[in-house]
mmCIF file of C-alpha atoms in Angstrom:
data_model
loop_
_atom_site.group_PDB
_atom_site.id
_atom_site.type_symbol
_atom_site.label_atom_id
_atom_site.label_comp_id
_atom_site.label_asym_id
_atom_site.label_seq_id
_atom_site.Cartn_x
_atom_site.Cartn_y
_atom_site.Cartn_z
ATOM 1 C CA GLU A 1 105.543 -27.232 32.403
ATOM 2 C CA GLY A 2 106.649 -29.340 35.356
ATOM 3 C CA GLN A 3 109.730 -30.385 37.484
ATOM 4 C CA LEU A 4 111.368 -33.331 38.195
ATOM 5 C CA VAL A 5 113.959 -33.704 41.852
ATOM 6 C CA GLU A 6 115.868 -36.785 42.214
ATOM 7 C CA SER A 7 117.239 -37.661 46.104
ATOM 8 C CA GLY A 8 118.705 -40.525 48.156
ATOM 9 C CA GLY A 9 122.065 -41.563 46.612
ATOM 10 C CA GLY A 10 124.727 -41.696 48.231
ATOM 11 C CA LEU A 11 127.988 -44.166 48.789
ATOM 12 C CA VAL A 12 126.840 -47.464 49.396
ATOM 13 C CA GLN A 13 128.866 -50.861 50.340
ATOM 14 C CA PRO A 14 128.546 -53.613 47.191
ATOM 15 C CA GLY A 15 125.233 -56.078 48.374
ATOM 16 C CA GLY A 16 123.711 -53.071 50.010
ATOM 17 C CA SER A 17 120.444 -51.164 49.602
ATOM 18 C CA LEU A 18 119.301 -47.786 48.635
ATOM 19 C CA ARG A 19 115.628 -45.867 48.156
ATOM 20 C CA LEU A 20 116.025 -42.876 45.684
ATOM 21 C CA SER A 21 113.267 -41.289 45.503
ATOM 22 C CA CYS A 22 112.042 -38.442 42.531
ATOM 23 C CA ALA A 23 109.658 -35.546 43.573
ATOM 24 C CA ALA A 24 107.004 -34.058 40.834
ATOM 25 C CA SER A 25 106.042 -30.720 40.843
ATOM 26 C CA GLY A 26 103.887 -28.553 38.507
ATOM 27 C CA PHE A 27 101.818 -31.221 36.693
ATOM 28 C CA ILE A 28 98.795 -33.937 37.172
ATOM 29 C CA PHE A 29 101.490 -36.290 38.143
ATOM 30 C CA SER A 30 98.881 -39.320 38.404
ATOM 31 C CA SER A 31 98.357 -38.631 34.624
ATOM 32 C CA PHE A 32 102.023 -39.453 33.553
ATOM 33 C CA GLU A 33 103.992 -42.598 33.043
ATOM 34 C CA LEU A 34 107.436 -42.028 34.597
ATOM 35 C CA ASN A 35 110.910 -44.067 34.252
ATOM 36 C CA TRP A 36 114.065 -44.243 35.919
ATOM 37 C CA VAL A 37 117.281 -43.937 33.131
ATOM 38 C CA ARG A 38 121.134 -44.318 34.647
ATOM 39 C CA GLN A 39 124.263 -43.726 33.177
ATOM 40 C CA ALA A 40 127.415 -44.906 35.010
ATOM 41 C CA PRO A 41 130.453 -42.527 34.843
ATOM 42 C CA GLY A 42 131.772 -41.753 31.259
ATOM 43 C CA LYS A 43 129.187 -43.843 29.406
ATOM 44 C CA GLY A 44 125.604 -43.772 27.420
ATOM 45 C CA LEU A 45 122.451 -43.849 28.977
ATOM 46 C CA GLU A 46 120.758 -47.039 30.189
ATOM 47 C CA TRP A 47 116.790 -47.368 30.388
ATOM 48 C CA ILE A 48 116.254 -49.289 33.792
ATOM 49 C CA SER A 49 112.550 -48.915 34.586
ATOM 50 C CA TYR A 50 108.949 -48.166 33.794
ATOM 51 C CA ILE A 51 106.000 -47.588 35.955
ATOM 52 C CA GLY A 52 102.625 -46.682 34.228
ATOM 53 C CA GLY A 53 100.206 -43.831 35.669
ATOM 54 C CA THR A 54 97.294 -45.471 37.415
ATOM 55 C CA ASP A 55 97.011 -48.908 36.295
ATOM 56 C CA ASN A 56 100.979 -49.690 38.145
ATOM 57 C CA THR A 57 102.231 -51.283 34.957
ATOM 58 C CA ILE A 58 106.299 -52.077 35.084
ATOM 59 C CA TYR A 59 108.603 -53.168 33.325
ATOM 60 C CA TYR A 60 112.244 -53.170 34.335
ATOM 61 C CA ALA A 61 115.506 -53.937 32.090
ATOM 62 C CA ASP A 62 117.168 -57.549 32.908
ATOM 63 C CA SER A 63 120.292 -55.549 34.404
ATOM 64 C CA VAL A 64 118.119 -54.722 37.091
ATOM 65 C CA LYS A 65 115.134 -57.288 37.344
ATOM 66 C CA GLY A 66 114.573 -58.788 40.671
ATOM 67 C CA ARG A 67 116.869 -56.505 42.250
ATOM 68 C CA PHE A 68 115.396 -53.019 42.283
ATOM 69 C CA THR A 69 111.617 -52.419 42.549
ATOM 70 C CA ILE A 70 109.767 -49.155 41.177
ATOM 71 C CA SER A 71 106.747 -47.624 42.803
ATOM 72 C CA ARG A 72 105.111 -44.192 42.743
ATOM 73 C CA ASP A 73 102.651 -42.872 45.266
ATOM 74 C CA ASN A 74 100.608 -40.408 43.004
ATOM 75 C CA ALA A 75 99.399 -38.343 46.711
ATOM 76 C CA LYS A 76 102.763 -37.512 47.202
ATOM 77 C CA ASN A 77 103.625 -37.014 43.948
ATOM 78 C CA SER A 78 106.713 -39.109 44.182
ATOM 79 C CA LEU A 79 108.565 -41.622 42.227
ATOM 80 C CA TYR A 80 110.549 -44.175 43.723
ATOM 81 C CA LEU A 81 113.239 -46.691 43.022
ATOM 82 C CA GLN A 82 114.138 -49.312 45.752
ATOM 83 C CA MET A 83 117.653 -50.884 44.969
ATOM 84 C CA ASN A 84 118.603 -54.132 46.919
ATOM 85 C CA SER A 85 121.560 -56.539 46.226
ATOM 86 C CA LEU A 86 123.720 -53.677 44.997
ATOM 87 C CA ARG A 87 126.621 -54.103 42.526
ATOM 88 C CA ALA A 88 129.554 -52.275 42.008
ATOM 89 C CA GLU A 89 128.502 -52.210 38.055
ATOM 90 C CA ASP A 90 125.352 -50.414 39.523
ATOM 91 C CA THR A 91 127.704 -47.382 40.269
ATOM 92 C CA ALA A 92 125.970 -44.017 38.416
ATOM 93 C CA VAL A 93 124.030 -41.226 38.150
ATOM 94 C CA TYR A 94 120.020 -41.762 38.281
ATOM 95 C CA TYR A 95 117.754 -39.679 36.521
ATOM 96 C CA CYS A 96 113.649 -39.886 36.708
ATOM 97 C CA ALA A 97 111.925 -39.156 33.729
ATOM 98 C CA ARG A 98 108.410 -38.208 32.784
ATOM 99 C CA GLN A 99 107.182 -40.258 29.749
ATOM 100 C CA ILE A 100 104.862 -38.590 26.804
ATOM 101 C CA THR A 101 102.935 -40.989 24.614
ATOM 102 C CA MET A 102 101.305 -39.075 21.651
ATOM 103 C CA ILE A 103 99.713 -40.336 18.402
ATOM 104 C CA ILE A 104 101.860 -39.375 15.668
ATOM 105 C CA MET A 105 100.462 -40.229 12.104
ATOM 106 C CA ALA A 106 98.108 -42.795 13.567
ATOM 107 C CA ARG A 107 100.676 -44.558 15.625
ATOM 108 C CA VAL A 108 101.545 -44.351 19.316
ATOM 109 C CA GLY A 109 104.749 -43.023 19.946
ATOM 110 C CA HIS A 110 106.912 -42.198 23.191
ATOM 111 C CA ALA A 111 109.357 -39.833 24.567
ATOM 112 C CA PHE A 112 111.098 -39.027 27.920
ATOM 113 C CA ASP A 113 109.853 -34.778 27.952
ATOM 114 C CA ILE A 114 111.175 -33.876 31.809
ATOM 115 C CA TRP A 115 114.059 -35.406 33.242
ATOM 116 C CA GLY A 116 115.628 -34.552 36.637
ATOM 117 C CA GLN A 117 118.903 -33.314 37.497
ATOM 118 C CA GLY A 118 120.116 -36.681 38.460
ATOM 119 C CA THR A 119 121.674 -38.549 41.709
ATOM 120 C CA MET A 120 124.921 -40.009 42.184
ATOM 121 C CA VAL A 121 124.800 -43.664 43.668
ATOM 122 C CA THR A 122 128.102 -45.482 44.374
ATOM 123 C CA VAL A 123 128.793 -48.824 44.940
ATOM 124 C CA SER A 124 132.009 -49.263 46.439
ATOM 125 C CA SER A 125 133.681 -51.285 49.703
ATOM 126 C CA ASP B 1 116.225 -57.243 21.724
ATOM 127 C CA ILE B 2 116.395 -53.941 19.448
ATOM 128 C CA VAL B 3 119.821 -52.548 19.387
ATOM 129 C CA LEU B 4 120.262 -48.562 18.234
ATOM 130 C CA THR B 5 123.814 -48.046 17.176
ATOM 131 C CA GLN B 6 125.169 -44.383 16.196
ATOM 132 C CA SER B 7 127.913 -43.245 14.113
ATOM 133 C CA PRO B 8 129.969 -41.954 13.881
ATOM 134 C CA GLY B 9 131.286 -41.805 17.702
ATOM 135 C CA THR B 10 132.922 -38.533 17.734
ATOM 136 C CA LEU B 11 131.575 -35.959 15.322
ATOM 137 C CA SER B 12 134.491 -32.932 15.084
ATOM 138 C CA LEU B 13 133.246 -29.920 13.627
ATOM 139 C CA SER B 14 133.305 -26.166 13.834
ATOM 140 C CA PRO B 15 130.755 -23.527 14.492
ATOM 141 C CA GLY B 16 128.076 -22.795 11.313
ATOM 142 C CA GLU B 17 128.997 -25.940 9.541
ATOM 143 C CA ARG B 18 126.088 -28.830 9.382
ATOM 144 C CA ALA B 19 126.476 -32.067 11.624
ATOM 145 C CA THR B 20 124.506 -35.441 10.796
ATOM 146 C CA LEU B 21 124.348 -37.977 12.956
ATOM 147 C CA SER B 22 122.814 -41.428 12.367
ATOM 148 C CA CYS B 23 120.635 -44.065 14.536
ATOM 149 C CA ARG B 24 120.658 -47.434 12.993
ATOM 150 C CA ALA B 25 118.006 -49.809 14.645
ATOM 151 C CA SER B 26 119.489 -54.050 14.681
ATOM 152 C CA GLN B 27 115.302 -54.607 13.179
ATOM 153 C CA SER B 28 112.889 -52.128 11.520
ATOM 154 C CA VAL B 29 111.096 -49.902 14.219
ATOM 155 C CA SER B 30 108.358 -47.609 14.312
ATOM 156 C CA SER B 31 109.085 -44.142 13.512
ATOM 157 C CA SER B 32 106.614 -42.831 16.196
ATOM 158 C CA SER B 33 108.729 -43.878 18.897
ATOM 159 C CA LEU B 34 112.409 -43.080 17.732
ATOM 160 C CA ALA B 35 113.648 -39.516 19.970
ATOM 161 C CA TRP B 36 117.337 -37.650 19.927
ATOM 162 C CA TYR B 37 118.838 -36.185 23.052
ATOM 163 C CA GLN B 38 121.115 -33.561 23.238
ATOM 164 C CA GLN B 39 123.212 -33.805 26.448
ATOM 165 C CA ARG B 40 125.486 -31.037 27.305
ATOM 166 C CA PRO B 41 128.731 -31.665 30.354
ATOM 167 C CA GLY B 42 127.066 -32.324 33.381
ATOM 168 C CA GLN B 43 123.353 -31.794 32.879
ATOM 169 C CA ALA B 44 120.713 -33.904 32.474
ATOM 170 C CA PRO B 45 119.516 -34.911 28.670
ATOM 171 C CA ARG B 46 117.102 -32.749 27.127
ATOM 172 C CA LEU B 47 114.451 -33.751 24.339
ATOM 173 C CA LEU B 48 114.565 -32.437 20.980
ATOM 174 C CA ILE B 49 113.167 -34.411 18.306
ATOM 175 C CA TYR B 50 110.112 -37.028 19.171
ATOM 176 C CA GLY B 51 108.552 -38.866 16.518
ATOM 177 C CA ALA B 52 111.958 -39.113 14.268
ATOM 178 C CA SER B 53 110.942 -35.434 12.945
ATOM 179 C CA SER B 54 108.915 -33.695 15.155
ATOM 180 C CA ARG B 55 110.658 -30.538 17.300
ATOM 181 C CA ALA B 56 109.729 -30.806 21.191
ATOM 182 C CA THR B 57 109.044 -27.577 22.701
ATOM 183 C CA GLY B 58 111.684 -24.595 22.487
ATOM 184 C CA ILE B 59 113.916 -26.903 19.966
ATOM 185 C CA PRO B 60 115.238 -24.084 17.484
ATOM 186 C CA ASP B 61 114.520 -25.304 13.844
ATOM 187 C CA ARG B 62 118.073 -25.896 12.843
ATOM 188 C CA PHE B 63 117.636 -29.271 14.677
ATOM 189 C CA SER B 64 115.397 -31.700 12.554
ATOM 190 C CA GLY B 65 115.144 -35.082 12.241
ATOM 191 C CA SER B 66 114.370 -37.772 9.619
ATOM 192 C CA GLY B 67 114.380 -41.433 8.891
ATOM 193 C CA SER B 68 112.109 -44.271 8.980
ATOM 194 C CA GLY B 69 112.624 -48.320 9.249
ATOM 195 C CA THR B 70 116.150 -48.454 10.857
ATOM 196 C CA ASP B 71 117.828 -45.744 9.156
ATOM 197 C CA PHE B 72 117.287 -42.114 11.556
ATOM 198 C CA THR B 73 119.117 -39.396 11.284
ATOM 199 C CA LEU B 74 119.414 -36.086 13.404
ATOM 200 C CA THR B 75 120.940 -33.033 11.493
ATOM 201 C CA ILE B 76 121.982 -29.881 12.803
ATOM 202 C CA SER B 77 121.989 -27.046 10.152
ATOM 203 C CA GLY B 78 124.533 -25.180 11.076
ATOM 204 C CA LEU B 79 126.418 -25.677 14.165
ATOM 205 C CA GLU B 80 126.119 -23.310 17.779
ATOM 206 C CA PRO B 81 128.106 -23.106 20.455
ATOM 207 C CA GLU B 82 126.062 -24.537 22.663
ATOM 208 C CA ASP B 83 125.249 -27.763 20.739
ATOM 209 C CA PHE B 84 128.372 -28.850 21.215
ATOM 210 C CA ALA B 85 127.602 -31.950 23.160
ATOM 211 C CA VAL B 86 126.490 -36.088 23.451
ATOM 212 C CA TYR B 87 123.767 -36.879 21.232
ATOM 213 C CA TYR B 88 121.665 -40.435 21.942
ATOM 214 C CA CYS B 89 118.607 -41.565 19.624
ATOM 215 C CA GLN B 90 116.460 -43.513 21.730
ATOM 216 C CA GLN B 91 113.562 -46.094 20.797
ATOM 217 C CA TYR B 92 110.709 -48.440 21.721
ATOM 218 C CA GLY B 93 110.120 -51.692 21.793
ATOM 219 C CA ARG B 94 108.143 -54.781 23.277
ATOM 220 C CA SER B 95 108.354 -53.197 26.565
ATOM 221 C CA GLN B 96 111.867 -51.828 26.523
ATOM 222 C CA TRP B 97 113.389 -48.550 25.766
ATOM 223 C CA ALA B 98 117.006 -48.622 24.020
ATOM 224 C CA PHE B 99 119.177 -45.868 23.951
ATOM 225 C CA GLY B 100 122.272 -45.761 21.182
ATOM 226 C CA GLN B 101 125.460 -45.141 22.491
ATOM 227 C CA GLY B 102 126.144 -41.797 21.491
ATOM 228 C CA THR B 103 127.873 -38.966 19.262
ATOM 229 C CA LYS B 104 129.840 -36.797 20.327
ATOM 230 C CA VAL B 105 129.762 -33.143 18.448
ATOM 231 C CA GLU B 106 133.217 -31.685 19.690
ATOM 232 C CA ILE B 107 134.728 -28.620 18.535
ATOM 233 C CA LYS B 108 137.146 -28.909 15.725
#
């Protein structure tokens, strides 16, 4: 069915950098769009970035634009999130999520059908 | 940007009861990209409903979704112990994905 496993989280000082990875297995990686979603402690879900399957279309939430960079390596079945200029408010569990696209009543629909277990990023001095 | 507002914030119910969760969008949205997720404590979110009313693979039929335009509903017809969790709605629009703030379904 497919699995995603995140890694790379940890403790980093404000202003520092961190690179998250998401390893995929059990599906044709290049055929799927992927996203990063985060969840601050005790808070709700926040979408932060999207990348297309082969065309590398990329979107970011305003909260991370200019600081975070999403990328993928289809040969390695891996998704990445380079996070620079980290702030305390970036403290969260970071999830990678596979996006499915379907046609529903002649309209294109999307949802996130597979999620990783998450990796914790703590930004603190 | 589309804002999704979920209500109530917390729903206190007993096992076997019916749960009705609301998700209201700040503007009319496409039903095809309205999804619902369940998140149990310490776990990743799980897709329940996509396209506003289609159940994802393996989701029991006590979960149902409905709605269109700005108002969407997730109904759990008879709560099982494992259904006590937080539920989020999600919408795609203009190269952004938005989540509602969540509804916690707790045991009364």
